[in-house]
PDB file of C-alpha atoms and ligand atoms in Angstrom:
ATOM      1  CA  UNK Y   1     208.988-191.876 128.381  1.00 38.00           C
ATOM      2  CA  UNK Y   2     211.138-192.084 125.256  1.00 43.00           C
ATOM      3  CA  UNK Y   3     214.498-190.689 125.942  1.00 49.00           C
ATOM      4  CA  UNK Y   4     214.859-190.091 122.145  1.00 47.00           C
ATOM      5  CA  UNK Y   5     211.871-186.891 122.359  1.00 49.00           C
ATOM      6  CA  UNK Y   6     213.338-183.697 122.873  1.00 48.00           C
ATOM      7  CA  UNK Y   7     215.122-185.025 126.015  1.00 57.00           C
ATOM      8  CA  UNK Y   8     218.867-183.864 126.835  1.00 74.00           C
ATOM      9  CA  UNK Y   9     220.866-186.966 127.747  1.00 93.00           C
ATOM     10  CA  UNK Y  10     222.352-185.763 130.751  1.00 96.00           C
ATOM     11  CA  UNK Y  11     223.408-188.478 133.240  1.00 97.00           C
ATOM     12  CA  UNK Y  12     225.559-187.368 136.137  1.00 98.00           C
ATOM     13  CA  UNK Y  13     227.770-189.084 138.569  1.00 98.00           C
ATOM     14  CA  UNK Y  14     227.803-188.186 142.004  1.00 97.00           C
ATOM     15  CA  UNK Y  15     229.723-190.062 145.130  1.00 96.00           C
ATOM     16  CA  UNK Y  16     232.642-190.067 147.166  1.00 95.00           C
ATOM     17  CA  UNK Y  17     235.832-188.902 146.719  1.00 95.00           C
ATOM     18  CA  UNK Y  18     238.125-191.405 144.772  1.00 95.00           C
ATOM     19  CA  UNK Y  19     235.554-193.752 143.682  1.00 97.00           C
ATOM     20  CA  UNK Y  20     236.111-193.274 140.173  1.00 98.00           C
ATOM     21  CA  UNK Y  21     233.838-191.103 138.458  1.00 98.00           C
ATOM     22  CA  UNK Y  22     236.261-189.491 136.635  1.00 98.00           C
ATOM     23  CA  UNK Y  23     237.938-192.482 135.417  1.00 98.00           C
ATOM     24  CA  UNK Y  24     234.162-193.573 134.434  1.00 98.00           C
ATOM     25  CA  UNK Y  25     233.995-191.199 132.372  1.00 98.00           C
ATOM     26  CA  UNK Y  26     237.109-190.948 130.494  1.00 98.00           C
ATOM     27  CA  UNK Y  27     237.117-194.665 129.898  1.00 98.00           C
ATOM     28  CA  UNK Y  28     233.900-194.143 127.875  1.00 97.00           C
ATOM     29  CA  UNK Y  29     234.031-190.283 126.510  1.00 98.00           C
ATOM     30  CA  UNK Y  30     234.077-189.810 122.898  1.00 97.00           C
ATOM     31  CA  UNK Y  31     236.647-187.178 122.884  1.00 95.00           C
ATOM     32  CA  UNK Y  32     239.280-186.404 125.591  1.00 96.00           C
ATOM     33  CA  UNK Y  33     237.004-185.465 128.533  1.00 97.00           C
ATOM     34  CA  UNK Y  34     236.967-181.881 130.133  1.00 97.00           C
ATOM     35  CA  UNK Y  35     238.594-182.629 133.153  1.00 96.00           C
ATOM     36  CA  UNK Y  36     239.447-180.478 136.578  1.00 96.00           C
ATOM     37  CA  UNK Y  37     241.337-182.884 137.956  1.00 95.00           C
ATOM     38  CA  UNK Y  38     244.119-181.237 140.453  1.00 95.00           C
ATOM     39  CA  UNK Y  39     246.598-183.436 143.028  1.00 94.00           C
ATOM     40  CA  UNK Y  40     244.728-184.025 146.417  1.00 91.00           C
ATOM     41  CA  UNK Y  41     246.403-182.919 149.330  1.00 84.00           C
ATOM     42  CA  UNK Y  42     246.401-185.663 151.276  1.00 77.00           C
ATOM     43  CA  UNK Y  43     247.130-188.580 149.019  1.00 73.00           C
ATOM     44  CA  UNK Y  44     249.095-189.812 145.944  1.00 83.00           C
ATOM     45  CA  UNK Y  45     246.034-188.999 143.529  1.00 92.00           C
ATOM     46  CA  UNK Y  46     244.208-187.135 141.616  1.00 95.00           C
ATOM     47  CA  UNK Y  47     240.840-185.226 142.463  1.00 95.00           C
ATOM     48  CA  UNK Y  48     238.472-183.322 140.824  1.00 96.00           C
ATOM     49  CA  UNK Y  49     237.772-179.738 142.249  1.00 96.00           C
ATOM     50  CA  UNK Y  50     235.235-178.288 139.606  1.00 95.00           C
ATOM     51  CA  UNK Y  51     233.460-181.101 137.122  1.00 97.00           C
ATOM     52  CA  UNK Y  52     233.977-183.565 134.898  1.00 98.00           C
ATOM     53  CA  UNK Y  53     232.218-183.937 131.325  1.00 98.00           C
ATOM     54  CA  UNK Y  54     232.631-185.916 128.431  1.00 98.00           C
ATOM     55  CA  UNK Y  55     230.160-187.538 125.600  1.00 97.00           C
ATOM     56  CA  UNK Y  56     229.059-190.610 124.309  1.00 96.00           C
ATOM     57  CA  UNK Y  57     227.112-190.727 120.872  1.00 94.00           C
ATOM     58  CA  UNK Y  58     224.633-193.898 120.831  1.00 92.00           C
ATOM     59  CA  UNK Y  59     223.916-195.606 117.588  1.00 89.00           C
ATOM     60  CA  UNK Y  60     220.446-194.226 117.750  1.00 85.00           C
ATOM     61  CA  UNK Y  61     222.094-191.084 116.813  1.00 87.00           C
ATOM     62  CA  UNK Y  62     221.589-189.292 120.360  1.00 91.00           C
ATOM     63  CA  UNK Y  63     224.148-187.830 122.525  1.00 94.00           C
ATOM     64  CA  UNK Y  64     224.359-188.883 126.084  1.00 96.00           C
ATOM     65  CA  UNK Y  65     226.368-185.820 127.927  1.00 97.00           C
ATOM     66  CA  UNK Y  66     228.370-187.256 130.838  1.00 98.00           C
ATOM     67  CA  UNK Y  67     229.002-184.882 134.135  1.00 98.00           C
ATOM     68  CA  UNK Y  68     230.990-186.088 136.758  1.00 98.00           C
ATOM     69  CA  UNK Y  69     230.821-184.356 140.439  1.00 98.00           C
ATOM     70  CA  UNK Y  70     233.885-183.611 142.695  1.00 98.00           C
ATOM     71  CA  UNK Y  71     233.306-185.843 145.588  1.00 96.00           C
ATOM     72  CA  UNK Y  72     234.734-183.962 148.128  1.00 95.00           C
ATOM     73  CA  UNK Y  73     232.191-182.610 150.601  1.00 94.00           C
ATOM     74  CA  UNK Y  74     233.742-179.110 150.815  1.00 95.00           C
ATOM     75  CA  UNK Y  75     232.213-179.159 146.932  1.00 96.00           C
ATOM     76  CA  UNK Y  76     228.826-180.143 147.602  1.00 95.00           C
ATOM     77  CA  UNK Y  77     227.416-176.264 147.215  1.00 96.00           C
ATOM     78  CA  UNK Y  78     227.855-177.699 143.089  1.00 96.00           C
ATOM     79  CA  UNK Y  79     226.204-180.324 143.089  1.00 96.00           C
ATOM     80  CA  UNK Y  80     223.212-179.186 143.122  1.00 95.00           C
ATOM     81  CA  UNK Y  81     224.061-177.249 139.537  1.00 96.00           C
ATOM     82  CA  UNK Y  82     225.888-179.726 138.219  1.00 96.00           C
ATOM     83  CA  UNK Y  83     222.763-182.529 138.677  1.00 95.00           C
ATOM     84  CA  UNK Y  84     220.534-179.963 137.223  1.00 94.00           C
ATOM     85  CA  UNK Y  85     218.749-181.349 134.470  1.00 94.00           C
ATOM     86  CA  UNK Y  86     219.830-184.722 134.766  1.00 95.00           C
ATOM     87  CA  UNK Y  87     217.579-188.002 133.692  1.00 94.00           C
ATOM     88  CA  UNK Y  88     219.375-190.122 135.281  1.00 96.00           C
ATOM     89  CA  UNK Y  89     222.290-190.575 137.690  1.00 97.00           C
ATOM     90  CA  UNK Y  90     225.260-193.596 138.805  1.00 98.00           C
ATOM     91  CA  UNK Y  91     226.121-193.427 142.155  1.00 97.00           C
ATOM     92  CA  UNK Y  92     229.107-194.567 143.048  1.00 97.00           C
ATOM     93  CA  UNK Y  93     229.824-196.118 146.359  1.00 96.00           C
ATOM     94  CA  UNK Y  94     233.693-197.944 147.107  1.00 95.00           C
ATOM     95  CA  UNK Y  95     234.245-200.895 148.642  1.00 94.00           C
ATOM     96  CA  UNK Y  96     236.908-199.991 150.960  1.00 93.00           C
ATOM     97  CA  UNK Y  97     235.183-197.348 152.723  1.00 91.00           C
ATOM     98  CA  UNK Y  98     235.465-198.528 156.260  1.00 89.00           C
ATOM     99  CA  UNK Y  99     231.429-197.950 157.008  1.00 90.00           C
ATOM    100  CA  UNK Y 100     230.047-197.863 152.853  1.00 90.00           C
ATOM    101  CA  UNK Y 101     226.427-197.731 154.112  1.00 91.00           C
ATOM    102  CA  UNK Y 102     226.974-194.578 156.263  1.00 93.00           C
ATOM    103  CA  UNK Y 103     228.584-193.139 153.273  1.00 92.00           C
ATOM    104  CA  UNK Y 104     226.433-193.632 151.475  1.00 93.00           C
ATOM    105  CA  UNK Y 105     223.603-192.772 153.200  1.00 95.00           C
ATOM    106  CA  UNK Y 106     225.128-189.044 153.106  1.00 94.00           C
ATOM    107  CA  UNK Y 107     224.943-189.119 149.680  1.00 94.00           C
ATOM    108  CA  UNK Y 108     221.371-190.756 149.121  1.00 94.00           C
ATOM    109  CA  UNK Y 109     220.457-187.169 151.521  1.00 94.00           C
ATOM    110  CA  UNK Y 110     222.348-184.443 149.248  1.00 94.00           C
ATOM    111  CA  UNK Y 111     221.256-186.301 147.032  1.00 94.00           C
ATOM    112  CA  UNK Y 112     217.498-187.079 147.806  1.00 92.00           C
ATOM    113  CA  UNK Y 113     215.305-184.548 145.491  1.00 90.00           C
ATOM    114  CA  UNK Y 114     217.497-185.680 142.319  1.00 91.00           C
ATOM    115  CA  UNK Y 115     216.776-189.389 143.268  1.00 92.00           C
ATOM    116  CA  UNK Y 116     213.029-188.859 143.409  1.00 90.00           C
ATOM    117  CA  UNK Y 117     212.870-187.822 139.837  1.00 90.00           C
ATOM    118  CA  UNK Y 118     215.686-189.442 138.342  1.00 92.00           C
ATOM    119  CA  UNK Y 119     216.433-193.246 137.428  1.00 95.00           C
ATOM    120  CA  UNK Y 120     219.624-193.971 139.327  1.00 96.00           C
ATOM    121  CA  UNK Y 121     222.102-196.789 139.519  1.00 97.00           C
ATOM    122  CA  UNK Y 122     224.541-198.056 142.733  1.00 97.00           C
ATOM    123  CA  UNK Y 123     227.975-199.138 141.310  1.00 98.00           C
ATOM    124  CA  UNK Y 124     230.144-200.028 143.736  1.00 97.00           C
ATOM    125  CA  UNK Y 125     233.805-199.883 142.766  1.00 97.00           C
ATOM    126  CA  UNK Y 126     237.231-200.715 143.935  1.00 97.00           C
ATOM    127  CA  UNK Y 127     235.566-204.270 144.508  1.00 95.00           C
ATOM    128  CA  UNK Y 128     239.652-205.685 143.865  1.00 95.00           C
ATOM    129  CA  UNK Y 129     240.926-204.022 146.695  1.00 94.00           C
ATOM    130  CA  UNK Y 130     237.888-204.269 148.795  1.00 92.00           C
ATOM    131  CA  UNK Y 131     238.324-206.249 152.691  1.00 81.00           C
ATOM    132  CA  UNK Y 132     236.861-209.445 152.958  1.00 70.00           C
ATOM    133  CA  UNK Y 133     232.828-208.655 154.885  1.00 76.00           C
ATOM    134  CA  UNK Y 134     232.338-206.575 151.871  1.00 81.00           C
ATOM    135  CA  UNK Y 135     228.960-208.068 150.643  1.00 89.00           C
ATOM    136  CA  UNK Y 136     227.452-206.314 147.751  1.00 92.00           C
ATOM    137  CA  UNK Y 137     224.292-207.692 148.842  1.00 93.00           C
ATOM    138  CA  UNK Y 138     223.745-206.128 152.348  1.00 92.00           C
ATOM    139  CA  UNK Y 139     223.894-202.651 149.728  1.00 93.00           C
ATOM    140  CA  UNK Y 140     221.339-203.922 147.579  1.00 95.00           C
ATOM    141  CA  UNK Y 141     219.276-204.694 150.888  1.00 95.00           C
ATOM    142  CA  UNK Y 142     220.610-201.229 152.259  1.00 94.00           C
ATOM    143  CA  UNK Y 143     219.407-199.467 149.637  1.00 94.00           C
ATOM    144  CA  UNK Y 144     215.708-201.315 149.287  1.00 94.00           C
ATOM    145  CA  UNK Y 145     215.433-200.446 152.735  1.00 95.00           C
ATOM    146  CA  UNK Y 146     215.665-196.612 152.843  1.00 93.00           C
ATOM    147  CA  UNK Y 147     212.763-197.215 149.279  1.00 92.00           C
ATOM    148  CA  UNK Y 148     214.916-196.429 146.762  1.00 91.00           C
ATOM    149  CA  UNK Y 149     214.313-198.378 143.710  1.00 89.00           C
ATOM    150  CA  UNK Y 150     217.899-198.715 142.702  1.00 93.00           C
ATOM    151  CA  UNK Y 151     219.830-201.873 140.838  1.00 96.00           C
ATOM    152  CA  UNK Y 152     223.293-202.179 142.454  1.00 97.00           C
ATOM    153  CA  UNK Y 153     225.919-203.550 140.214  1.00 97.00           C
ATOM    154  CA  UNK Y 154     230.093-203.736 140.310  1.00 97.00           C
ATOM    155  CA  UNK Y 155     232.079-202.385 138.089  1.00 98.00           C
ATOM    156  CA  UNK Y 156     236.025-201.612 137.488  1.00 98.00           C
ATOM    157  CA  UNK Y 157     235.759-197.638 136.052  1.00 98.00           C
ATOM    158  CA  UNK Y 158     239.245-198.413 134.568  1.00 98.00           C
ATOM    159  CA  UNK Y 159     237.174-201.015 132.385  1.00 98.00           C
ATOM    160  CA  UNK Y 160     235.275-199.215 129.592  1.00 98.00           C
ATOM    161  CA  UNK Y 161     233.149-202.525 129.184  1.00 98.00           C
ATOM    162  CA  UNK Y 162     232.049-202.385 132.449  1.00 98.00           C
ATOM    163  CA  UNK Y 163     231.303-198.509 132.273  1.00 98.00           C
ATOM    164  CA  UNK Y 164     229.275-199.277 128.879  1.00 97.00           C
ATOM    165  CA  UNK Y 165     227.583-201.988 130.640  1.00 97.00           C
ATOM    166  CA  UNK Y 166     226.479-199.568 133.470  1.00 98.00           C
ATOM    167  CA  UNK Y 167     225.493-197.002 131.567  1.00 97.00           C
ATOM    168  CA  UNK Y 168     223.310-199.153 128.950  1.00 96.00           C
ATOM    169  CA  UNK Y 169     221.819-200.741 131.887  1.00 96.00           C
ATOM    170  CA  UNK Y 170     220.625-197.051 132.894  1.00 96.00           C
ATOM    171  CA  UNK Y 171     219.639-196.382 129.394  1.00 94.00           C
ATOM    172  CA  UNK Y 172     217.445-199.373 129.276  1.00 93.00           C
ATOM    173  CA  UNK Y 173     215.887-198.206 132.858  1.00 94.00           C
ATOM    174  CA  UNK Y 174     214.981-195.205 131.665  1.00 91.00           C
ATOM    175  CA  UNK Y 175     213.283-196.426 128.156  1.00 83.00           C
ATOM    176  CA  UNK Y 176     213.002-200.283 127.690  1.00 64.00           C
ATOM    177  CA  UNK Y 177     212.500-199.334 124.010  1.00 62.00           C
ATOM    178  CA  UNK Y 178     214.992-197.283 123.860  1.00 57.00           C
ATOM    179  CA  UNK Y 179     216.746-197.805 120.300  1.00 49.00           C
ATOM    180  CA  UNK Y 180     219.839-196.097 121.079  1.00 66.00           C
ATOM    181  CA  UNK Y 181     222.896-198.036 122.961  1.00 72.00           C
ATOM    182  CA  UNK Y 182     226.485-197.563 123.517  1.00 72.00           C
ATOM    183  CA  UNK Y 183     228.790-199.942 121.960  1.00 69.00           C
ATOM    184  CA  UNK Y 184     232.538-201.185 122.907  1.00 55.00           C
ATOM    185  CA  UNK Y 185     234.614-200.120 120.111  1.00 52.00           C
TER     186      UNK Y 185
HETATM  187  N1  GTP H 201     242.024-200.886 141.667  1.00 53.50           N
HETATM  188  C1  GTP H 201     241.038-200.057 141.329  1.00 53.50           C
HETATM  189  N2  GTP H 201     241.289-198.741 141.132  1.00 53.50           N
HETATM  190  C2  GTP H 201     240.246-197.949 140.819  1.00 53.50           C
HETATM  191  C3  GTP H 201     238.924-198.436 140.685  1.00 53.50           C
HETATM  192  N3  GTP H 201     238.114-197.391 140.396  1.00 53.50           N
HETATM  193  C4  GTP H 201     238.895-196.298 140.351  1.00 53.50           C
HETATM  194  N4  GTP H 201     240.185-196.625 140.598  1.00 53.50           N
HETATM  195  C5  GTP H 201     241.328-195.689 140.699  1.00 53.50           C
HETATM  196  O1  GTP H 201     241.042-194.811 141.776  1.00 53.50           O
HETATM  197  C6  GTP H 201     241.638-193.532 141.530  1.00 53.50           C
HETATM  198  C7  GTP H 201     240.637-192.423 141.774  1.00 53.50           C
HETATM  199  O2  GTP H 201     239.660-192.415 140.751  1.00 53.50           O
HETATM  200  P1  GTP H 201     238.927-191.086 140.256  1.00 53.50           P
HETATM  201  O3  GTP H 201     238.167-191.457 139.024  1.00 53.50           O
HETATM  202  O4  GTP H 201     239.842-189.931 140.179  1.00 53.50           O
HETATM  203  O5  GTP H 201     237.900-190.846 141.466  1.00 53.50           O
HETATM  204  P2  GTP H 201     236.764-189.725 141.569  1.00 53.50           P
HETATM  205  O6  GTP H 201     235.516-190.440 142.001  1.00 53.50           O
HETATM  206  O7  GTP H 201     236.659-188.929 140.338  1.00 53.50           O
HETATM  207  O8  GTP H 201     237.291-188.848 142.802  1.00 53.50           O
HETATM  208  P3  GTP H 201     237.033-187.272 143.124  1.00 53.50           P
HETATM  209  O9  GTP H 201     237.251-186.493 141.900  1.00 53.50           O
HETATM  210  O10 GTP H 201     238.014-186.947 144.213  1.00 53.50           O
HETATM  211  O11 GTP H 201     235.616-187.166 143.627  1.00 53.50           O
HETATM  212  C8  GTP H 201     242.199-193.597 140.110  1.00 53.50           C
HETATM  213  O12 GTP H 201     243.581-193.829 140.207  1.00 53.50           O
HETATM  214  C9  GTP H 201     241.495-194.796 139.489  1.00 53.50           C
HETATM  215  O13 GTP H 201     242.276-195.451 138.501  1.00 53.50           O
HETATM  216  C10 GTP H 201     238.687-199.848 140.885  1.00 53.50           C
HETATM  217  O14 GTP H 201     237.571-200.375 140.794  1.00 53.50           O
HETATM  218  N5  GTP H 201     239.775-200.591 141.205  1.00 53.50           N
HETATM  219 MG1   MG H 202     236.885-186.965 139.977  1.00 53.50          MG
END
């Protein structure tokens, strides 16, 4: 497949709440990213109750849309609509979550019909503040063993080198001649 025929860009990122999809996205958006970003009850944050998008313009001359999910699972009825369409996916999975893999699991489920016919990508985030069995490689084994073919990486959202690198990674999943990449300004 060549993502550059008559294919929308859409990528979406789905996972839990607070593991940085919306800062993914601003740190790479184009313009100012729509954002529905309220404080969460419980905790000195942010989180997002509707969707995030934003968009990133390749130097192939395509658009890549970017939506964001809210993760929390009293949202998950949207999901669904928000994924719609979408070539490809990140998940994002953090690294402080007591028990990742069960988390995670949960998602891979809502998630399961938009992983069959998508290209998707692990990131696992908040690797800084993460406790010390955290072992990105037990999720890369995780993840091989429920057959999901699905590179896991680490990234910093906050860092829009590391979001570029994610996303280009993605890009080059879904079309390894894909002329079209998104640069660090
Ligand atoms: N230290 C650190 N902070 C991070 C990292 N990733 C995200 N954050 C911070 O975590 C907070 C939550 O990030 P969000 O992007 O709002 O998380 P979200 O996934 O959109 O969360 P929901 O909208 O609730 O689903 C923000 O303050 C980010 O700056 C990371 O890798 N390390
Ligand atoms: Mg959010």
């Amino acid at each position: 497949m060549s993502i550059n025929e008559d294919r929308d860009l859409k990528i979406v990122f789905v996972g839990p709440p607070g593991a940085g999809k919306s800062t993914a996205i601003k740190s790479i958006s184009d313009l100012p990213p729509v954002s529905t970003d309220v404080p969460a009850s419980d905790e000195s944050r942010l989180t997002t109750v509707a969707l995030d998008f934003g968009e990133m313009a390749l130097d192939g001359g395509d658009v890549v849309r970017l939506y964001g999910v809210p993760g929390q699972g009293r949202f998950e009825f949207i999901w669904p609509m928000i994924s719609d369409g979408a070539i490809g996916a990140l998940f994002f999975l953090d690294a402080r979550h007591p028990a990742p893999l069960q988390e995670l699991d949960g998602y891979l489920e809502s998630f399961d019909e938009m992983l069959r016919t998508t290209t998707s990508l692990l990131v696992v985030t908040h690797v800084d503040q993460a406790r010390h069995e955290y072992d990105i490689q037990r999720f890369a084994h995780h993840v091989k063993e429920r057959g999901h073919r699905m590179p896991v990486i680490e990234i910093d959202p906050r860092q829009r080198r590391d979001v570029l690198y994610a996303l280009n990674l993605l890009l080059e999943l879904l079309s390894p001649s894909n002329t079209g990449t998104a640069h660090a300004a």
